[in-house]
Coordinates of C-alpha atoms in Angstrom, one line a residue:
T1 CA 5.6 -2.0 -7.1
L2 CA 4.0 -0.5 -4.0
F3 CA 0.4 -1.3 -3.1
C4 CA -1.9 -0.3 -0.3
G5 CA -1.0 -2.9 2.3
G6 CA 2.1 -4.4 0.6
C7 CA 4.5 -4.5 -2.2
G8 CA 5.3 -6.6 -5.2
R9 CA 7.6 -9.6 -5.3
L10 CA 11.2 -9.0 -4.5
F11 CA 13.5 -10.2 -7.3
E12 CA 16.7 -8.8 -5.8
G13 CA 17.7 -7.8 -2.4
S14 CA 16.1 -8.3 1.0
L15 CA 13.1 -6.9 2.8
L16 CA 15.5 -4.9 5.0
Q17 CA 17.1 -3.4 1.8
L18 CA 13.6 -2.6 0.4
H19 CA 12.6 -0.9 3.6
A20 CA 15.8 1.2 3.8
S21 CA 15.3 2.2 0.1
L22 CA 11.7 3.3 0.7
R23 CA 12.8 5.3 3.8
R24 CA 15.5 7.1 1.7
L25 CA 13.1 7.8 -1.0
R26 CA 10.6 9.3 1.5
T27 CA 13.3 11.7 2.7
R28 CA 14.1 12.8 -0.9
L29 CA 10.6 13.5 -2.1
A30 CA 8.9 16.8 -1.6
P31 CA 6.5 16.8 1.3
N32 CA 3.6 17.4 -1.1
C33 CA 4.6 14.7 -3.5
Q34 CA 1.9 12.0 -4.0
V35 CA 2.7 8.4 -4.9
F36 CA -0.1 6.4 -6.5
S37 CA -0.4 2.6 -6.7
G38 CA -0.9 1.1 -10.1
H39 CA -3.2 -1.7 -8.9
E40 CA -6.0 -2.2 -6.4
Y41 CA -5.0 -5.1 -4.2
A42 CA -5.8 -3.6 -0.8
D43 CA -8.5 -6.1 0.3
M44 CA -6.3 -9.1 -0.4
L45 CA -3.0 -7.7 1.0
L46 CA -4.6 -6.3 4.2
T47 CA -6.5 -9.5 4.8
M48 CA -3.3 -11.5 4.6
A49 CA -1.5 -9.0 6.9
V50 CA -4.3 -9.2 9.5
R51 CA -4.3 -13.0 9.3
S52 CA -0.6 -13.3 9.8
D53 CA -0.5 -10.7 12.6
P54 CA -3.9 -10.1 14.2
S55 CA -2.3 -7.5 16.6
N56 CA -1.5 -5.2 13.6
L57 CA -4.1 -2.6 14.4
A58 CA -3.1 -0.3 11.6
A59 CA -3.7 -3.1 9.0
L60 CA -7.0 -3.9 10.7
R61 CA -8.2 -0.3 10.6
K62 CA -7.2 0.1 6.9
L63 CA -8.9 -3.3 6.1
R64 CA -12.1 -2.0 7.7
Q65 CA -11.9 1.1 5.6
A66 CA -11.1 -0.9 2.5
A67 CA -13.9 -3.5 3.0
R68 CA -16.4 -3.3 0.2
G69 CA -19.5 -5.1 -0.7
P70 CA -21.4 -5.3 -3.9
A71 CA -23.7 -2.5 -2.8
Q72 CA -20.9 0.0 -2.1
P73 CA -17.9 -0.6 -4.4
H74 CA -15.2 2.0 -4.0
P75 CA -11.5 2.2 -4.6
T76 CA -9.2 2.3 -1.5
L77 CA -6.8 4.6 -3.3
A78 CA -7.3 8.1 -4.5
P79 CA -7.2 8.4 -8.3
P80 CA -4.2 10.3 -9.7
P81 CA -4.8 13.9 -10.5
P82 CA -5.7 14.8 -14.1
R83 CA -2.8 15.5 -16.4
P84 CA -2.5 19.1 -17.6

């Protein structure tokens, strides 16, 4: 499962194999294809990413975008389009 800021647990294969698989998938999808995450774990995953690698500026920027408080809750991922 893909999430904003990470992926689900690997039951088979390695991280390198997962990365290669995602790169292949990206080349096979239409440029306008949208992929939506099934769960909202951005805050947790991006926080872990920044803690493990504070120099990861992309994760830090996305974490700042995802940061929410009780006064301004908002999803970090766009909702899927309505079904026809």
